[in-house]
Amino acid sequence: MAPSTVKCYISAISFYNKINNYEDMSQLFVVRKMIDGMARSKLKRPDSRLPITLDLLKNIIKIFAAFLSSRNEAVLFSSAFSMGFFAFLRVGEMTTACGREGSNHAIKIENVEVTNHNIKIYLASSKTDQLGRGTSIFVARQSDVGICPVKLLQEYLKIRPRISGQLYCHFDGSPMTRYQFSGILKQALGYIGFDQSKYGTHSFRIGSATSATMLGFSDEQIKVMGRWSSDTFKSYIRIPQF
């Protein structure tokens, strides 16, 4: 039984005792410690989401031209998916929630600088930076042009509407939403024969951390790249079993 369920039952018993002028034993030290112990010992369900690997990213971007009806949309999602992987981005840093005009954490076009060698992104705030101290991310050019974040961003910026605001937007100016990002990912996975249920938007950061580990980056380097303040990133790593 879940600790939260036990708390509900104890609260109900406590309420019954109080309205009937019975002794309320729910706040006894031993009862509170029992609940605390249950909460600590309750094992979390293992995170079963699979990573977006480099090879899978290549396959997804490769089929966008055939899979998406609009070339502009193919360019948009190719850049967003590549950027999400190589910059260790959270989906909320690229998209807005459905029905909103913009996201507080989404990267703004004004905060992006692109050269032929790298991309500099200034994140004004993020999930782990609620006070808005801001941080800069540098994304390097990759030798594989099919998934290179610099090349794909340059292609996207050539056709992006010349408006301020969220970096990733459609060509009517509306911001790309989390729902759309997730939906295109699921459809692309299904298109190439992968089990959609085993992947989510977080699979990009899982893939980034896993790839960095397999390439030999240290724990501290990975924490910096993914902006993790603790060892939480270790739960993202999926080492293949041979």
PDB file of C-alpha atoms in Angstrom:
ATOM      1  CA  MET A   1       0.000   0.000   0.000  1.00  0.00           C
ATOM      2  CA  ALA A   2       1.270   3.462  -0.878  1.00  0.00           C
ATOM      3  CA  PRO A   3       2.276   5.822   1.969  1.00  0.00           C
ATOM      4  CA  SER A   4      -0.168   8.423   0.615  1.00  0.00           C
ATOM      5  CA  THR A   5      -3.025   5.911   0.945  1.00  0.00           C
ATOM      6  CA  VAL A   6      -2.044   5.134   4.534  1.00  0.00           C
ATOM      7  CA  LYS A   7      -2.031   8.876   5.303  1.00  0.00           C
ATOM      8  CA  CYS A   8      -5.564   9.199   3.917  1.00  0.00           C
ATOM      9  CA  TYR A   9      -6.803   6.340   6.090  1.00  0.00           C
ATOM     10  CA  ILE A  10      -5.127   7.761   9.188  1.00  0.00           C
ATOM     11  CA  SER A  11      -6.605  11.204   8.472  1.00  0.00           C
ATOM     12  CA  ALA A  12     -10.064   9.655   8.223  1.00  0.00           C
ATOM     13  CA  ILE A  13      -9.593   7.832  11.531  1.00  0.00           C
ATOM     14  CA  SER A  14      -8.288  11.031  13.125  1.00  0.00           C
ATOM     15  CA  PHE A  15     -11.336  12.990  11.933  1.00  0.00           C
ATOM     16  CA  TYR A  16     -13.718  10.304  13.215  1.00  0.00           C
ATOM     17  CA  ASN A  17     -12.024  10.275  16.622  1.00  0.00           C
ATOM     18  CA  LYS A  18     -12.122  14.060  16.931  1.00  0.00           C
ATOM     19  CA  ILE A  19     -15.808  14.495  16.115  1.00  0.00           C
ATOM     20  CA  ASN A  20     -16.655  11.736  18.597  1.00  0.00           C
ATOM     21  CA  ASN A  21     -14.383  13.129  21.310  1.00  0.00           C
ATOM     22  CA  TYR A  22     -12.180  10.062  21.242  1.00  0.00           C
ATOM     23  CA  GLU A  23      -8.452  10.223  21.806  1.00  0.00           C
ATOM     24  CA  ASP A  24      -6.642  11.088  18.570  1.00  0.00           C
ATOM     25  CA  MET A  25      -3.590   8.873  18.319  1.00  0.00           C
ATOM     26  CA  SER A  26      -2.660   9.818  14.754  1.00  0.00           C
ATOM     27  CA  GLN A  27      -0.071  12.351  15.902  1.00  0.00           C
ATOM     28  CA  LEU A  28       1.766   9.982  18.196  1.00  0.00           C
ATOM     29  CA  PHE A  29       5.504   9.844  17.602  1.00  0.00           C
ATOM     30  CA  VAL A  30       5.447   6.157  16.698  1.00  0.00           C
ATOM     31  CA  VAL A  31       2.679   6.662  14.117  1.00  0.00           C
ATOM     32  CA  ARG A  32       4.424   9.588  12.427  1.00  0.00           C
ATOM     33  CA  LYS A  33       7.724   7.698  12.318  1.00  0.00           C
ATOM     34  CA  MET A  34       5.988   4.666  10.834  1.00  0.00           C
ATOM     35  CA  ILE A  35       4.621   6.806   7.977  1.00  0.00           C
ATOM     36  CA  ASP A  36       8.004   8.471   7.430  1.00  0.00           C
ATOM     37  CA  GLY A  37       9.647   5.054   7.289  1.00  0.00           C
ATOM     38  CA  MET A  38       7.137   3.810   4.737  1.00  0.00           C
ATOM     39  CA  ALA A  39       7.762   6.836   2.525  1.00  0.00           C
ATOM     40  CA  ARG A  40      11.532   6.292   2.626  1.00  0.00           C
ATOM     41  CA  SER A  41      11.365   2.556   1.998  1.00  0.00           C
ATOM     42  CA  LYS A  42       8.839   2.746  -0.829  1.00  0.00           C
ATOM     43  CA  LEU A  43      10.841   1.999  -3.939  1.00  0.00           C
ATOM     44  CA  LYS A  44      10.297   4.244  -6.921  1.00  0.00           C
ATOM     45  CA  ARG A  45       9.200   2.587 -10.128  1.00  0.00           C
ATOM     46  CA  PRO A  46      12.248   2.280 -12.393  1.00  0.00           C
ATOM     47  CA  ASP A  47      12.304   4.793 -15.232  1.00  0.00           C
ATOM     48  CA  SER A  48      11.809   2.609 -18.303  1.00  0.00           C
ATOM     49  CA  ARG A  49      11.967   5.334 -20.948  1.00  0.00           C
ATOM     50  CA  LEU A  50      14.476   4.566 -23.671  1.00  0.00           C
ATOM     51  CA  PRO A  51      17.076   7.047 -24.944  1.00  0.00           C
ATOM     52  CA  ILE A  52      17.102   8.843 -28.253  1.00  0.00           C
ATOM     53  CA  THR A  53      20.479   7.594 -29.467  1.00  0.00           C
ATOM     54  CA  LEU A  54      22.606   9.201 -32.163  1.00  0.00           C
ATOM     55  CA  ASP A  55      21.600   6.506 -34.645  1.00  0.00           C
ATOM     56  CA  LEU A  56      17.921   6.908 -33.823  1.00  0.00           C
ATOM     57  CA  LEU A  57      18.198  10.701 -34.117  1.00  0.00           C
ATOM     58  CA  LYS A  58      19.734  10.247 -37.582  1.00  0.00           C
ATOM     59  CA  ASN A  59      16.905   7.956 -38.657  1.00  0.00           C
ATOM     60  CA  ILE A  60      14.199  10.294 -37.374  1.00  0.00           C
ATOM     61  CA  ILE A  61      15.633  13.397 -39.049  1.00  0.00           C
ATOM     62  CA  LYS A  62      16.267  11.447 -42.252  1.00  0.00           C
ATOM     63  CA  ILE A  63      12.585  10.523 -42.679  1.00  0.00           C
ATOM     64  CA  PHE A  64      11.167  13.980 -41.863  1.00  0.00           C
ATOM     65  CA  ALA A  65      11.316  15.041 -45.520  1.00  0.00           C
ATOM     66  CA  ALA A  66       9.115  12.086 -46.500  1.00  0.00           C
ATOM     67  CA  PHE A  67       7.078  11.953 -43.319  1.00  0.00           C
ATOM     68  CA  LEU A  68       6.057  15.609 -42.974  1.00  0.00           C
ATOM     69  CA  SER A  69       3.945  17.200 -45.694  1.00  0.00           C
ATOM     70  CA  SER A  70       5.630  20.617 -45.408  1.00  0.00           C
ATOM     71  CA  ARG A  71       9.345  21.150 -46.029  1.00  0.00           C
ATOM     72  CA  ASN A  72       9.252  24.072 -43.619  1.00  0.00           C
ATOM     73  CA  GLU A  73       7.944  21.825 -40.846  1.00  0.00           C
ATOM     74  CA  ALA A  74      10.639  19.253 -41.637  1.00  0.00           C
ATOM     75  CA  VAL A  75      13.304  21.952 -41.267  1.00  0.00           C
ATOM     76  CA  LEU A  76      11.737  23.197 -38.014  1.00  0.00           C
ATOM     77  CA  PHE A  77      11.544  19.804 -36.304  1.00  0.00           C
ATOM     78  CA  SER A  78      14.929  18.656 -37.620  1.00  0.00           C
ATOM     79  CA  SER A  79      16.577  21.641 -35.953  1.00  0.00           C
ATOM     80  CA  ALA A  80      14.568  21.308 -32.731  1.00  0.00           C
ATOM     81  CA  PHE A  81      15.287  17.584 -32.352  1.00  0.00           C
ATOM     82  CA  SER A  82      19.001  18.033 -33.050  1.00  0.00           C
ATOM     83  CA  MET A  83      19.231  20.988 -30.679  1.00  0.00           C
ATOM     84  CA  GLY A  84      17.371  19.110 -27.959  1.00  0.00           C
ATOM     85  CA  PHE A  85      19.891  16.289 -28.140  1.00  0.00           C
ATOM     86  CA  PHE A  86      23.182  18.151 -28.469  1.00  0.00           C
ATOM     87  CA  ALA A  87      22.301  20.979 -26.058  1.00  0.00           C
ATOM     88  CA  PHE A  88      20.818  18.631 -23.414  1.00  0.00           C
ATOM     89  CA  LEU A  89      17.640  20.736 -23.511  1.00  0.00           C
ATOM     90  CA  ARG A  90      14.443  20.124 -21.597  1.00  0.00           C
ATOM     91  CA  VAL A  91      11.363  20.139 -23.805  1.00  0.00           C
ATOM     92  CA  GLY A  92      10.084  23.232 -21.958  1.00  0.00           C
ATOM     93  CA  GLU A  93      13.184  25.108 -23.128  1.00  0.00           C
ATOM     94  CA  MET A  94      12.161  24.627 -26.760  1.00  0.00           C
ATOM     95  CA  THR A  95       8.379  24.692 -26.611  1.00  0.00           C
ATOM     96  CA  THR A  96       5.395  26.310 -24.998  1.00  0.00           C
ATOM     97  CA  ALA A  97       2.565  24.514 -23.224  1.00  0.00           C
ATOM     98  CA  CYS A  98      -0.604  24.052 -25.241  1.00  0.00           C
ATOM     99  CA  GLY A  99      -2.875  27.063 -25.344  1.00  0.00           C
ATOM    100  CA  ARG A 100      -0.281  29.564 -24.156  1.00  0.00           C
ATOM    101  CA  GLU A 101       1.212  32.432 -26.094  1.00  0.00           C
ATOM    102  CA  GLY A 102       4.726  31.740 -24.929  1.00  0.00           C
ATOM    103  CA  SER A 103       6.830  29.958 -22.349  1.00  0.00           C
ATOM    104  CA  ASN A 104       8.852  31.621 -19.615  1.00  0.00           C
ATOM    105  CA  HIS A 105      11.664  29.118 -20.125  1.00  0.00           C
ATOM    106  CA  ALA A 106      11.641  28.673 -23.916  1.00  0.00           C
ATOM    107  CA  ILE A 107      14.721  29.926 -25.765  1.00  0.00           C
ATOM    108  CA  LYS A 108      14.161  33.294 -27.424  1.00  0.00           C
ATOM    109  CA  ILE A 109      15.491  34.117 -30.875  1.00  0.00           C
ATOM    110  CA  GLU A 110      17.078  37.250 -29.394  1.00  0.00           C
ATOM    111  CA  ASN A 111      19.210  35.059 -27.123  1.00  0.00           C
ATOM    112  CA  VAL A 112      20.770  32.912 -29.848  1.00  0.00           C
ATOM    113  CA  GLU A 113      24.073  33.584 -31.623  1.00  0.00           C
ATOM    114  CA  VAL A 114      25.204  31.348 -34.495  1.00  0.00           C
ATOM    115  CA  THR A 115      28.607  31.102 -36.152  1.00  0.00           C
ATOM    116  CA  ASN A 116      29.930  28.505 -38.577  1.00  0.00           C
ATOM    117  CA  HIS A 117      31.518  26.669 -35.645  1.00  0.00           C
ATOM    118  CA  ASN A 118      29.052  26.802 -32.790  1.00  0.00           C
ATOM    119  CA  ILE A 119      25.854  28.126 -31.268  1.00  0.00           C
ATOM    120  CA  LYS A 120      25.657  30.242 -28.134  1.00  0.00           C
ATOM    121  CA  ILE A 121      22.323  30.136 -26.330  1.00  0.00           C
ATOM    122  CA  TYR A 122      21.458  32.302 -23.351  1.00  0.00           C
ATOM    123  CA  LEU A 123      18.806  30.700 -21.153  1.00  0.00           C
ATOM    124  CA  ALA A 124      17.234  33.484 -19.126  1.00  0.00           C
ATOM    125  CA  SER A 125      15.576  30.952 -16.807  1.00  0.00           C
ATOM    126  CA  SER A 126      14.890  27.247 -16.579  1.00  0.00           C
ATOM    127  CA  LYS A 127      13.200  24.587 -14.489  1.00  0.00           C
ATOM    128  CA  THR A 128      16.154  24.597 -12.088  1.00  0.00           C
ATOM    129  CA  ASP A 129      16.740  28.367 -12.318  1.00  0.00           C
ATOM    130  CA  GLN A 130      13.443  29.816 -11.143  1.00  0.00           C
ATOM    131  CA  LEU A 131      15.136  33.011  -9.939  1.00  0.00           C
ATOM    132  CA  GLY A 132      16.241  33.810 -13.475  1.00  0.00           C
ATOM    133  CA  ARG A 133      19.983  34.059 -12.910  1.00  0.00           C
ATOM    134  CA  GLY A 134      20.494  32.853 -16.471  1.00  0.00           C
ATOM    135  CA  THR A 135      23.131  30.653 -18.055  1.00  0.00           C
ATOM    136  CA  SER A 136      24.859  30.296 -21.415  1.00  0.00           C
ATOM    137  CA  ILE A 137      25.055  27.077 -23.419  1.00  0.00           C
ATOM    138  CA  PHE A 138      27.543  26.427 -26.205  1.00  0.00           C
ATOM    139  CA  VAL A 139      26.721  23.825 -28.841  1.00  0.00           C
ATOM    140  CA  ALA A 140      29.505  22.698 -31.170  1.00  0.00           C
ATOM    141  CA  ARG A 141      29.303  21.875 -34.849  1.00  0.00           C
ATOM    142  CA  GLN A 142      29.172  18.139 -35.627  1.00  0.00           C
ATOM    143  CA  SER A 143      30.934  16.330 -38.456  1.00  0.00           C
ATOM    144  CA  ASP A 144      27.744  14.525 -39.500  1.00  0.00           C
ATOM    145  CA  VAL A 145      25.890  17.262 -41.387  1.00  0.00           C
ATOM    146  CA  GLY A 146      22.644  15.281 -41.297  1.00  0.00           C
ATOM    147  CA  ILE A 147      22.268  15.873 -37.563  1.00  0.00           C
ATOM    148  CA  CYS A 148      24.598  18.853 -37.020  1.00  0.00           C
ATOM    149  CA  PRO A 149      22.792  21.358 -34.756  1.00  0.00           C
ATOM    150  CA  VAL A 150      24.691  24.320 -36.248  1.00  0.00           C
ATOM    151  CA  LYS A 151      23.882  23.452 -39.855  1.00  0.00           C
ATOM    152  CA  LEU A 152      20.251  22.581 -39.105  1.00  0.00           C
ATOM    153  CA  LEU A 153      19.723  25.784 -37.115  1.00  0.00           C
ATOM    154  CA  GLN A 154      21.237  27.849 -39.925  1.00  0.00           C
ATOM    155  CA  GLU A 155      18.818  26.221 -42.381  1.00  0.00           C
ATOM    156  CA  TYR A 156      15.891  26.856 -40.066  1.00  0.00           C
ATOM    157  CA  LEU A 157      16.785  30.513 -39.489  1.00  0.00           C
ATOM    158  CA  LYS A 158      16.749  31.146 -43.248  1.00  0.00           C
ATOM    159  CA  ILE A 159      13.022  30.382 -43.378  1.00  0.00           C
ATOM    160  CA  ARG A 160      11.913  31.324 -39.854  1.00  0.00           C
ATOM    161  CA  PRO A 161       9.440  34.243 -39.699  1.00  0.00           C
ATOM    162  CA  ARG A 162      11.265  37.453 -38.828  1.00  0.00           C
ATOM    163  CA  ILE A 163       9.570  37.941 -35.482  1.00  0.00           C
ATOM    164  CA  SER A 164      10.816  38.141 -31.910  1.00  0.00           C
ATOM    165  CA  GLY A 165       9.983  35.628 -29.225  1.00  0.00           C
ATOM    166  CA  GLN A 166      10.313  31.874 -29.018  1.00  0.00           C
ATOM    167  CA  LEU A 167      13.103  30.471 -31.194  1.00  0.00           C
ATOM    168  CA  TYR A 168      11.107  27.552 -32.515  1.00  0.00           C
ATOM    169  CA  CYS A 169       7.887  28.644 -34.141  1.00  0.00           C
ATOM    170  CA  HIS A 170       5.775  27.667 -37.113  1.00  0.00           C
ATOM    171  CA  PHE A 171       5.671  29.707 -40.244  1.00  0.00           C
ATOM    172  CA  ASP A 172       2.478  31.490 -39.272  1.00  0.00           C
ATOM    173  CA  GLY A 173       4.390  32.780 -36.222  1.00  0.00           C
ATOM    174  CA  SER A 174       2.721  30.487 -33.672  1.00  0.00           C
ATOM    175  CA  PRO A 175       5.136  28.914 -31.165  1.00  0.00           C
ATOM    176  CA  MET A 176       5.920  25.217 -31.334  1.00  0.00           C
ATOM    177  CA  THR A 177       4.109  23.482 -28.471  1.00  0.00           C
ATOM    178  CA  ARG A 178       5.098  20.591 -26.251  1.00  0.00           C
ATOM    179  CA  TYR A 179       2.139  18.629 -27.603  1.00  0.00           C
ATOM    180  CA  GLN A 180       3.337  19.088 -31.189  1.00  0.00           C
ATOM    181  CA  PHE A 181       6.933  18.170 -30.317  1.00  0.00           C
ATOM    182  CA  SER A 182       5.772  15.003 -28.560  1.00  0.00           C
ATOM    183  CA  GLY A 183       3.270  14.144 -31.282  1.00  0.00           C
ATOM    184  CA  ILE A 184       5.813  14.408 -34.101  1.00  0.00           C
ATOM    185  CA  LEU A 185       8.271  12.303 -32.089  1.00  0.00           C
ATOM    186  CA  LYS A 186       5.671   9.566 -31.556  1.00  0.00           C
ATOM    187  CA  GLN A 187       4.595   9.581 -35.198  1.00  0.00           C
ATOM    188  CA  ALA A 188       8.186   9.460 -36.436  1.00  0.00           C
ATOM    189  CA  LEU A 189       9.004   6.530 -34.149  1.00  0.00           C
ATOM    190  CA  GLY A 190       5.954   4.657 -35.392  1.00  0.00           C
ATOM    191  CA  TYR A 191       6.867   5.456 -38.984  1.00  0.00           C
ATOM    192  CA  ILE A 192      10.262   3.752 -38.648  1.00  0.00           C
ATOM    193  CA  GLY A 193       8.906   0.823 -36.629  1.00  0.00           C
ATOM    194  CA  PHE A 194       9.842   1.707 -33.039  1.00  0.00           C
ATOM    195  CA  ASP A 195       7.598   1.177 -30.012  1.00  0.00           C
ATOM    196  CA  GLN A 196       6.228   4.674 -29.327  1.00  0.00           C
ATOM    197  CA  SER A 197       5.236   3.814 -25.751  1.00  0.00           C
ATOM    198  CA  LYS A 198       8.872   3.385 -24.713  1.00  0.00           C
ATOM    199  CA  TYR A 199       9.904   6.929 -25.623  1.00  0.00           C
ATOM    200  CA  GLY A 200       8.969  10.420 -24.496  1.00  0.00           C
ATOM    201  CA  THR A 201      10.223  13.974 -24.754  1.00  0.00           C
ATOM    202  CA  HIS A 202      12.643  13.239 -21.893  1.00  0.00           C
ATOM    203  CA  SER A 203      14.252  10.562 -24.070  1.00  0.00           C
ATOM    204  CA  PHE A 204      16.393  13.319 -25.604  1.00  0.00           C
ATOM    205  CA  ARG A 205      18.105  14.197 -22.298  1.00  0.00           C
ATOM    206  CA  ILE A 206      18.328  10.504 -21.458  1.00  0.00           C
ATOM    207  CA  GLY A 207      20.042   9.964 -24.802  1.00  0.00           C
ATOM    208  CA  SER A 208      22.348  12.947 -24.319  1.00  0.00           C
ATOM    209  CA  ALA A 209      23.524  11.725 -20.907  1.00  0.00           C
ATOM    210  CA  THR A 210      23.911   8.140 -22.118  1.00  0.00           C
ATOM    211  CA  SER A 211      25.896   9.149 -25.209  1.00  0.00           C
ATOM    212  CA  ALA A 212      28.171  11.443 -23.191  1.00  0.00           C
ATOM    213  CA  THR A 213      28.872   8.630 -20.730  1.00  0.00           C
ATOM    214  CA  MET A 214      29.699   6.164 -23.506  1.00  0.00           C
ATOM    215  CA  LEU A 215      32.016   8.743 -25.098  1.00  0.00           C
ATOM    216  CA  GLY A 216      34.004   8.909 -21.860  1.00  0.00           C
ATOM    217  CA  PHE A 217      32.920  12.245 -20.394  1.00  0.00           C
ATOM    218  CA  SER A 218      33.292  12.477 -16.611  1.00  0.00           C
ATOM    219  CA  ASP A 219      30.362  12.813 -14.220  1.00  0.00           C
ATOM    220  CA  GLU A 220      31.258  16.447 -13.552  1.00  0.00           C
ATOM    221  CA  GLN A 221      31.423  17.256 -17.252  1.00  0.00           C
ATOM    222  CA  ILE A 222      28.018  15.671 -17.866  1.00  0.00           C
ATOM    223  CA  LYS A 223      26.508  17.587 -14.950  1.00  0.00           C
ATOM    224  CA  VAL A 224      27.766  20.841 -16.458  1.00  0.00           C
ATOM    225  CA  MET A 225      26.549  19.985 -19.966  1.00  0.00           C
ATOM    226  CA  GLY A 226      23.094  19.033 -18.731  1.00  0.00           C
ATOM    227  CA  ARG A 227      22.928  21.680 -16.004  1.00  0.00           C
ATOM    228  CA  TRP A 228      22.342  19.108 -13.276  1.00  0.00           C
ATOM    229  CA  SER A 229      23.147  20.282  -9.753  1.00  0.00           C
ATOM    230  CA  SER A 230      23.200  16.752  -8.306  1.00  0.00           C
ATOM    231  CA  ASP A 231      23.868  13.174  -9.371  1.00  0.00           C
ATOM    232  CA  THR A 232      20.278  12.847 -10.621  1.00  0.00           C
ATOM    233  CA  PHE A 233      21.635  12.529 -14.156  1.00  0.00           C
ATOM    234  CA  LYS A 234      22.887   9.026 -13.319  1.00  0.00           C
ATOM    235  CA  SER A 235      19.302   7.769 -13.403  1.00  0.00           C
ATOM    236  CA  TYR A 236      19.165   8.897 -17.057  1.00  0.00           C
ATOM    237  CA  ILE A 237      22.035   6.730 -18.224  1.00  0.00           C
ATOM    238  CA  ARG A 238      21.136   3.579 -20.142  1.00  0.00           C
ATOM    239  CA  ILE A 239      24.172   1.388 -20.793  1.00  0.00           C
ATOM    240  CA  PRO A 240      23.447  -1.250 -23.470  1.00  0.00           C
ATOM    241  CA  GLN A 241      23.547  -4.842 -22.246  1.00  0.00           C
ATOM    242  CA  PHE A 242      25.534  -7.068 -24.595  1.00  0.00           C
TER     243      PHE A 242
END
